[in-house]
């Protein structure tokens, strides 16, 4: 007997998804793993679904939101660092040359990320990140980043949770950057967000305990955590399964990404016993969003695109599989 929440008998729980192979694969998978007594049944406690964030749940183009956040911070600090005017990728960043910034790859991204916010406490960083995401507008959509999330994915997250799934973000983006808004935007509390992190210390300063670097230290009677310019964990590619194991402790049965950086998470999910589902979002809609894949400097989808059919992975075509990309499209 299938576990049937009220949403099954009501209106379509995923109205922004077009009828087609991708939506059918999701629905059939969920029906199969929730049918008690069925050969593919998975108990609720083992129904783990993991999602990448950048380019899978929200817009990552033309540059990752976290890098733009760091860029704004570095522009504030630039008067104290004249050397940045001649040093790449900082020079390109300060000049607004995002193509050159993007071409600097992960090495350049890390230099920017680690330079922008060391010394901030965890609470200070969370406050600044949350404020930035709620107020800074995307250059194309003219909407705050918290609104530049994909409506079909919000519906999918809700659909999975209605069927007993526990949903997690597993992203190369910084945990501290995402967590201030994931609960209000995705319904995901901080402990269901896995991502990259810097070394953090604990400190006490002015009678307040917090984290930074994130290292712990006590200063002037206040306990705090302070951010450093040292990488603790970069949650991308082969590190994603490691992050899942360390943080979640169970192998997902569904995983959704959009780039080659998500491939190992999809492989970890699908190369195991039992019914499993791996999906990649293919950015094919240059009008409603952006069109990019193999040669993109962010979110490149190349190797995974070529291997999807042989591995049984579902390629979700944004242009044809999504009737609507953003919630704000309805009001325009």
Short mmCIF file of C-alpha atoms in Angstrom, two decimals:
data_model
loop_
_atom_site.label_atom_id
_atom_site.label_comp_id
_atom_site.label_asym_id
_atom_site.label_seq_id
_atom_site.Cartn_x
_atom_site.Cartn_y
_atom_site.Cartn_z
CA UNK A 1 0.00 0.00 0.00
CA UNK A 2 1.42 3.37 -1.02
CA UNK A 3 1.79 6.08 1.58
CA UNK A 4 -0.52 8.79 0.21
CA UNK A 5 -0.37 12.30 1.67
CA UNK A 6 -3.26 14.61 0.97
CA UNK A 7 -1.28 16.32 -1.80
CA UNK A 8 -1.50 13.16 -3.94
CA UNK A 9 -5.25 13.46 -4.30
CA UNK A 10 -5.34 17.24 -4.55
CA UNK A 11 -4.02 19.49 -7.31
CA UNK A 12 -0.70 18.77 -8.99
CA UNK A 13 1.98 19.28 -6.29
CA UNK A 14 4.52 20.28 -8.97
CA UNK A 15 2.59 22.60 -11.31
CA UNK A 16 5.72 24.37 -12.60
CA UNK A 17 7.01 21.11 -14.08
CA UNK A 18 5.89 20.28 -17.62
CA UNK A 19 4.47 16.83 -18.21
CA UNK A 20 7.21 14.71 -19.69
CA UNK A 21 9.94 12.13 -19.01
CA UNK A 22 11.70 14.12 -16.27
CA UNK A 23 8.60 14.78 -14.18
CA UNK A 24 7.36 11.24 -14.75
CA UNK A 25 10.68 9.79 -13.60
CA UNK A 26 10.48 11.76 -10.35
CA UNK A 27 6.86 10.85 -9.64
CA UNK A 28 7.36 7.17 -10.49
CA UNK A 29 10.47 7.02 -8.32
CA UNK A 30 8.70 8.56 -5.31
CA UNK A 31 5.69 6.29 -5.76
CA UNK A 32 7.96 3.24 -5.97
CA UNK A 33 10.02 3.93 -2.84
CA UNK A 34 6.97 4.86 -0.74
CA UNK A 35 4.82 1.84 -1.63
CA UNK A 36 4.74 -0.36 1.47
CA UNK A 37 5.28 -3.97 0.58
CA UNK A 38 6.70 -3.05 -2.80
CA UNK A 39 10.08 -4.34 -3.93
CA UNK A 40 11.55 -0.82 -3.96
CA UNK A 41 10.11 0.37 -0.64
CA UNK A 42 12.44 2.54 1.44
CA UNK A 43 11.53 3.36 5.06
CA UNK A 44 11.15 7.09 5.79
CA UNK A 45 14.31 7.31 7.87
CA UNK A 46 16.35 6.24 4.83
CA UNK A 47 14.70 8.58 2.33
CA UNK A 48 17.55 11.04 1.95
CA UNK A 49 17.58 13.54 -0.93
CA UNK A 50 20.53 15.87 -1.57
CA UNK A 51 20.58 18.98 -3.74
CA UNK A 52 23.39 21.17 -4.95
CA UNK A 53 22.58 24.87 -4.47
CA UNK A 54 24.35 27.10 -7.02
CA UNK A 55 22.70 26.52 -10.39
CA UNK A 56 20.46 23.77 -9.00
CA UNK A 57 18.25 25.64 -6.53
CA UNK A 58 19.14 29.25 -7.32
CA UNK A 59 20.84 31.31 -10.03
CA UNK A 60 24.63 31.01 -10.26
CA UNK A 61 25.23 32.96 -13.47
CA UNK A 62 27.07 35.12 -14.44
CA UNK A 63 28.96 34.59 -11.18
CA UNK A 64 28.32 32.70 -7.96
CA UNK A 65 26.42 34.88 -5.45
CA UNK A 66 29.02 34.22 -2.76
CA UNK A 67 31.77 35.64 -4.97
CA UNK A 68 29.70 38.74 -5.66
CA UNK A 69 29.16 39.09 -1.91
CA UNK A 70 32.92 38.84 -1.39
CA UNK A 71 33.48 41.33 -4.21
CA UNK A 72 31.31 43.94 -2.51
CA UNK A 73 33.27 43.46 0.69
CA UNK A 74 36.60 43.78 -1.10
CA UNK A 75 35.52 47.02 -2.76
CA UNK A 76 34.94 48.40 0.73
CA UNK A 77 38.42 47.27 1.80
CA UNK A 78 40.20 48.30 -1.43
CA UNK A 79 41.35 51.78 -0.25
CA UNK A 80 43.47 50.04 2.38
CA UNK A 81 44.94 47.62 -0.18
CA UNK A 82 46.41 49.50 -3.17
CA UNK A 83 48.26 46.32 -4.17
CA UNK A 84 44.95 44.82 -5.33
CA UNK A 85 44.88 47.27 -8.26
CA UNK A 86 47.64 45.31 -9.99
CA UNK A 87 47.09 41.78 -8.65
CA UNK A 88 44.71 39.35 -10.33
CA UNK A 89 41.99 38.32 -9.76
CA UNK A 90 41.50 41.29 -7.44
CA UNK A 91 42.22 43.81 -10.21
CA UNK A 92 39.51 42.32 -12.43
CA UNK A 93 37.12 42.13 -9.51
CA UNK A 94 37.52 45.81 -8.64
CA UNK A 95 37.11 46.77 -12.30
CA UNK A 96 33.93 44.72 -12.66
CA UNK A 97 35.54 42.37 -15.20
CA UNK A 98 33.65 39.28 -14.12
CA UNK A 99 34.65 37.28 -17.20
CA UNK A 100 38.30 37.48 -16.13
CA UNK A 101 37.31 36.68 -12.55
CA UNK A 102 35.42 33.64 -13.80
CA UNK A 103 38.36 32.57 -15.95
CA UNK A 104 40.60 32.55 -12.87
CA UNK A 105 38.84 29.34 -11.86
CA UNK A 106 38.73 27.83 -8.41
CA UNK A 107 42.17 29.22 -7.52
CA UNK A 108 40.94 32.75 -8.12
CA UNK A 109 37.61 32.11 -6.42
CA UNK A 110 39.38 30.88 -3.30
CA UNK A 111 41.70 33.88 -3.21
CA UNK A 112 38.69 36.20 -3.25
CA UNK A 113 36.62 34.16 -0.79
CA UNK A 114 39.43 33.85 1.73
CA UNK A 115 40.56 37.46 1.46
CA UNK A 116 37.17 39.11 1.90
CA UNK A 117 36.00 38.20 5.41
CA UNK A 118 38.73 36.91 7.76
CA UNK A 119 38.48 38.17 11.33
CA UNK A 120 34.69 38.46 11.28
CA UNK A 121 32.82 36.50 13.91
CA UNK A 122 30.40 33.84 12.74
CA UNK A 123 27.45 35.93 13.92
CA UNK A 124 28.74 39.02 12.10
CA UNK A 125 29.27 37.06 8.91
CA UNK A 126 25.80 35.46 9.08
CA UNK A 127 24.20 38.87 9.58
CA UNK A 128 26.10 40.40 6.66
CA UNK A 129 25.44 37.44 4.34
CA UNK A 130 21.73 37.36 5.15
CA UNK A 131 21.40 41.11 4.65
CA UNK A 132 23.24 40.96 1.32
CA UNK A 133 21.13 38.08 -0.02
CA UNK A 134 17.89 39.81 0.98
CA UNK A 135 18.78 43.21 -0.48
CA UNK A 136 21.25 42.77 -3.36
CA UNK A 137 19.52 42.43 -6.73
CA UNK A 138 20.57 40.18 -9.57
CA UNK A 139 21.80 42.21 -12.53
CA UNK A 140 19.42 40.57 -15.02
CA UNK A 141 16.31 39.89 -12.97
CA UNK A 142 16.44 43.00 -10.77
CA UNK A 143 15.26 40.87 -7.85
CA UNK A 144 16.96 40.10 -4.52
CA UNK A 145 18.93 36.87 -4.60
CA UNK A 146 16.52 35.27 -2.12
CA UNK A 147 13.89 35.55 -4.88
CA UNK A 148 16.14 34.20 -7.64
CA UNK A 149 15.36 30.62 -6.69
CA UNK A 150 13.81 28.07 -9.02
CA UNK A 151 10.10 27.60 -8.38
CA UNK A 152 10.05 24.02 -9.78
CA UNK A 153 12.73 23.03 -7.27
CA UNK A 154 10.81 24.55 -4.37
CA UNK A 155 7.86 22.42 -5.45
CA UNK A 156 10.06 19.33 -5.71
CA UNK A 157 11.50 19.87 -2.23
CA UNK A 158 7.99 20.19 -0.80
CA UNK A 159 6.80 17.13 -2.75
CA UNK A 160 9.65 15.00 -1.41
CA UNK A 161 9.11 16.14 2.16
CA UNK A 162 5.39 15.39 1.84
CA UNK A 163 6.43 11.81 1.06
CA UNK A 164 8.69 11.37 4.05
CA UNK A 165 12.00 12.46 2.54
CA UNK A 166 14.61 14.37 4.46
CA UNK A 167 16.06 16.99 2.13
CA UNK A 168 19.58 18.43 2.33
CA UNK A 169 21.70 20.96 0.49
CA UNK A 170 25.17 19.66 -0.39
CA UNK A 171 26.96 22.53 -2.09
CA UNK A 172 30.40 23.81 -2.92
CA UNK A 173 29.21 27.16 -1.60
CA UNK A 174 30.05 28.22 1.92
CA UNK A 175 27.83 26.81 4.66
CA UNK A 176 28.04 30.07 6.57
CA UNK A 177 26.91 31.99 3.48
CA UNK A 178 23.88 29.79 2.77
CA UNK A 179 22.58 28.98 6.23
CA UNK A 180 21.23 32.46 7.13
CA UNK A 181 18.52 32.14 4.46
CA UNK A 182 17.99 28.44 3.69
CA UNK A 183 15.18 27.95 6.20
CA UNK A 184 13.10 30.89 4.98
CA UNK A 185 13.79 30.20 1.29
CA UNK A 186 13.92 26.39 1.04
CA UNK A 187 12.46 25.21 4.34
CA UNK A 188 15.86 23.74 5.22
CA UNK A 189 17.21 24.46 8.73
CA UNK A 190 20.96 25.08 9.11
CA UNK A 191 21.74 21.50 10.14
CA UNK A 192 20.44 20.29 6.77
CA UNK A 193 22.97 22.39 4.86
CA UNK A 194 26.35 20.88 3.96
CA UNK A 195 28.93 23.09 2.27
CA UNK A 196 32.44 24.44 2.19
CA UNK A 197 33.88 25.98 5.33
CA UNK A 198 36.83 27.92 6.65
CA UNK A 199 38.77 27.08 9.79
CA UNK A 200 36.92 28.55 12.76
CA UNK A 201 38.04 29.39 16.28
CA UNK A 202 36.04 29.92 19.45
CA UNK A 203 36.54 33.11 21.41
CA UNK A 204 35.02 34.99 24.33
CA UNK A 205 34.89 38.76 23.97
CA UNK A 206 32.89 41.25 26.01
CA UNK A 207 31.09 38.32 27.69
CA UNK A 208 29.77 36.95 24.38
CA UNK A 209 30.64 33.51 22.99
CA UNK A 210 30.93 33.15 19.23
CA UNK A 211 32.88 31.50 16.39
CA UNK A 212 35.28 32.88 13.82
CA UNK A 213 37.76 31.62 11.26
CA UNK A 214 36.05 29.69 12.47
CA UNK A 215 38.35 29.37 15.53
CA UNK A 216 37.33 29.56 19.16
CA UNK A 217 38.97 32.14 21.36
CA UNK A 218 38.31 34.09 24.53
CA UNK A 219 39.09 37.78 24.46
CA UNK A 220 38.11 40.51 26.91
CA UNK A 221 35.74 38.08 28.61
CA UNK A 222 33.78 37.25 25.44
CA UNK A 223 33.55 33.80 23.85
CA UNK A 224 33.29 33.86 20.09
CA UNK A 225 34.03 32.09 16.81
CA UNK A 226 36.20 33.96 14.35
CA UNK A 227 36.63 33.38 10.59
CA UNK A 228 40.10 32.82 9.20
CA UNK A 229 41.62 32.86 5.73
CA UNK A 230 42.16 29.09 5.84
CA UNK A 231 40.04 26.49 4.07
CA UNK A 232 38.74 23.72 6.31
CA UNK A 233 36.65 21.79 3.78
CA UNK A 234 35.87 22.41 0.09
CA UNK A 235 32.63 20.59 -0.64
CA UNK A 236 32.94 19.95 -4.37
CA UNK A 237 33.44 16.99 -6.69
CA UNK A 238 34.84 13.97 -4.79
CA UNK A 239 34.51 15.83 -1.49
CA UNK A 240 30.71 15.87 -1.74
CA UNK A 241 30.26 12.18 -0.86
CA UNK A 242 32.69 12.74 2.02
CA UNK A 243 30.63 15.68 3.25
CA UNK A 244 27.46 13.60 2.98
CA UNK A 245 29.01 10.76 4.99
CA UNK A 246 30.47 13.05 7.65
CA UNK A 247 27.45 15.32 8.03
CA UNK A 248 24.41 13.19 7.16
CA UNK A 249 25.68 9.68 7.81
CA UNK A 250 23.41 8.03 5.24
CA UNK A 251 23.73 7.55 1.48
CA UNK A 252 21.07 9.50 -0.45
CA UNK A 253 18.58 7.70 -2.66
CA UNK A 254 17.98 10.85 -4.73
CA UNK A 255 20.52 13.51 -5.70
CA UNK A 256 20.12 16.57 -7.92
CA UNK A 257 22.93 18.70 -9.35
CA UNK A 258 23.70 20.80 -12.40
CA UNK A 259 27.42 20.53 -13.12
CA UNK A 260 30.37 18.18 -13.33
CA UNK A 261 31.15 19.27 -9.77
CA UNK A 262 28.07 17.30 -8.69
CA UNK A 263 28.97 14.13 -10.57
CA UNK A 264 30.54 12.27 -7.67
CA UNK A 265 27.53 13.04 -5.46
CA UNK A 266 25.27 11.58 -8.15
CA UNK A 267 27.53 8.55 -8.54
CA UNK A 268 27.61 7.97 -4.78
CA UNK A 269 23.82 8.11 -4.79
CA UNK A 270 23.09 5.93 -7.82
CA UNK A 271 25.89 3.35 -7.74
CA UNK A 272 24.39 1.30 -4.92
CA UNK A 273 21.67 -1.29 -4.34
CA UNK A 274 17.99 -0.45 -4.48
CA UNK A 275 15.92 2.06 -6.43
CA UNK A 276 17.80 5.35 -6.86
CA UNK A 277 17.52 8.54 -8.87
CA UNK A 278 20.16 10.99 -10.08
CA UNK A 279 19.27 14.22 -11.88
CA UNK A 280 21.13 17.10 -13.52
CA UNK A 281 19.61 20.45 -14.41
CA UNK A 282 20.68 21.56 -17.91
CA UNK A 283 20.59 25.34 -18.32
CA UNK A 284 19.09 25.70 -21.80
CA UNK A 285 16.85 28.75 -21.45
CA UNK A 286 18.65 31.94 -22.41
CA UNK A 287 15.46 33.98 -22.27
CA UNK A 288 13.96 33.12 -18.88
CA UNK A 289 17.35 32.43 -17.29
CA UNK A 290 20.69 31.63 -18.99
CA UNK A 291 21.94 29.03 -21.49
CA UNK A 292 25.29 27.43 -20.67
CA UNK A 293 26.88 24.01 -20.28
CA UNK A 294 30.14 22.49 -21.52
CA UNK A 295 32.36 25.57 -21.89
CA UNK A 296 30.96 27.69 -19.06
CA UNK A 297 33.35 29.20 -16.50
CA UNK A 298 30.70 28.59 -13.82
CA UNK A 299 28.59 25.45 -13.49
CA UNK A 300 30.13 23.63 -16.46
CA UNK A 301 28.10 20.56 -17.44
CA UNK A 302 30.25 18.53 -19.80
CA UNK A 303 31.39 15.09 -18.67
CA UNK A 304 28.16 14.36 -16.80
CA UNK A 305 26.09 15.39 -19.81
CA UNK A 306 27.95 12.89 -21.97
CA UNK A 307 27.64 10.05 -19.45
CA UNK A 308 24.07 10.61 -18.31
CA UNK A 309 22.29 8.20 -20.64
CA UNK A 310 24.68 5.31 -19.96
CA UNK A 311 24.28 5.81 -16.21
CA UNK A 312 20.52 6.29 -16.19
CA UNK A 313 20.76 9.88 -14.95
CA UNK A 314 17.91 12.22 -15.79
CA UNK A 315 18.80 15.43 -17.63
CA UNK A 316 16.21 18.08 -16.76
CA UNK A 317 16.01 20.54 -19.65
CA UNK A 318 15.13 23.92 -18.17
CA UNK A 319 13.55 25.22 -21.37
CA UNK A 320 11.28 22.26 -22.04
CA UNK A 321 10.81 20.63 -18.62
CA UNK A 322 9.95 23.74 -16.63
CA UNK A 323 6.79 25.69 -17.41
CA UNK A 324 7.93 28.41 -15.06
CA UNK A 325 11.41 29.18 -13.74
CA UNK A 326 10.78 31.78 -11.02
CA UNK A 327 7.81 32.52 -8.79
CA UNK A 328 7.97 36.20 -9.74
CA UNK A 329 7.19 35.36 -13.38
CA UNK A 330 3.52 35.11 -12.39
CA UNK A 331 3.37 38.77 -11.41
CA UNK A 332 4.91 40.05 -14.64
#
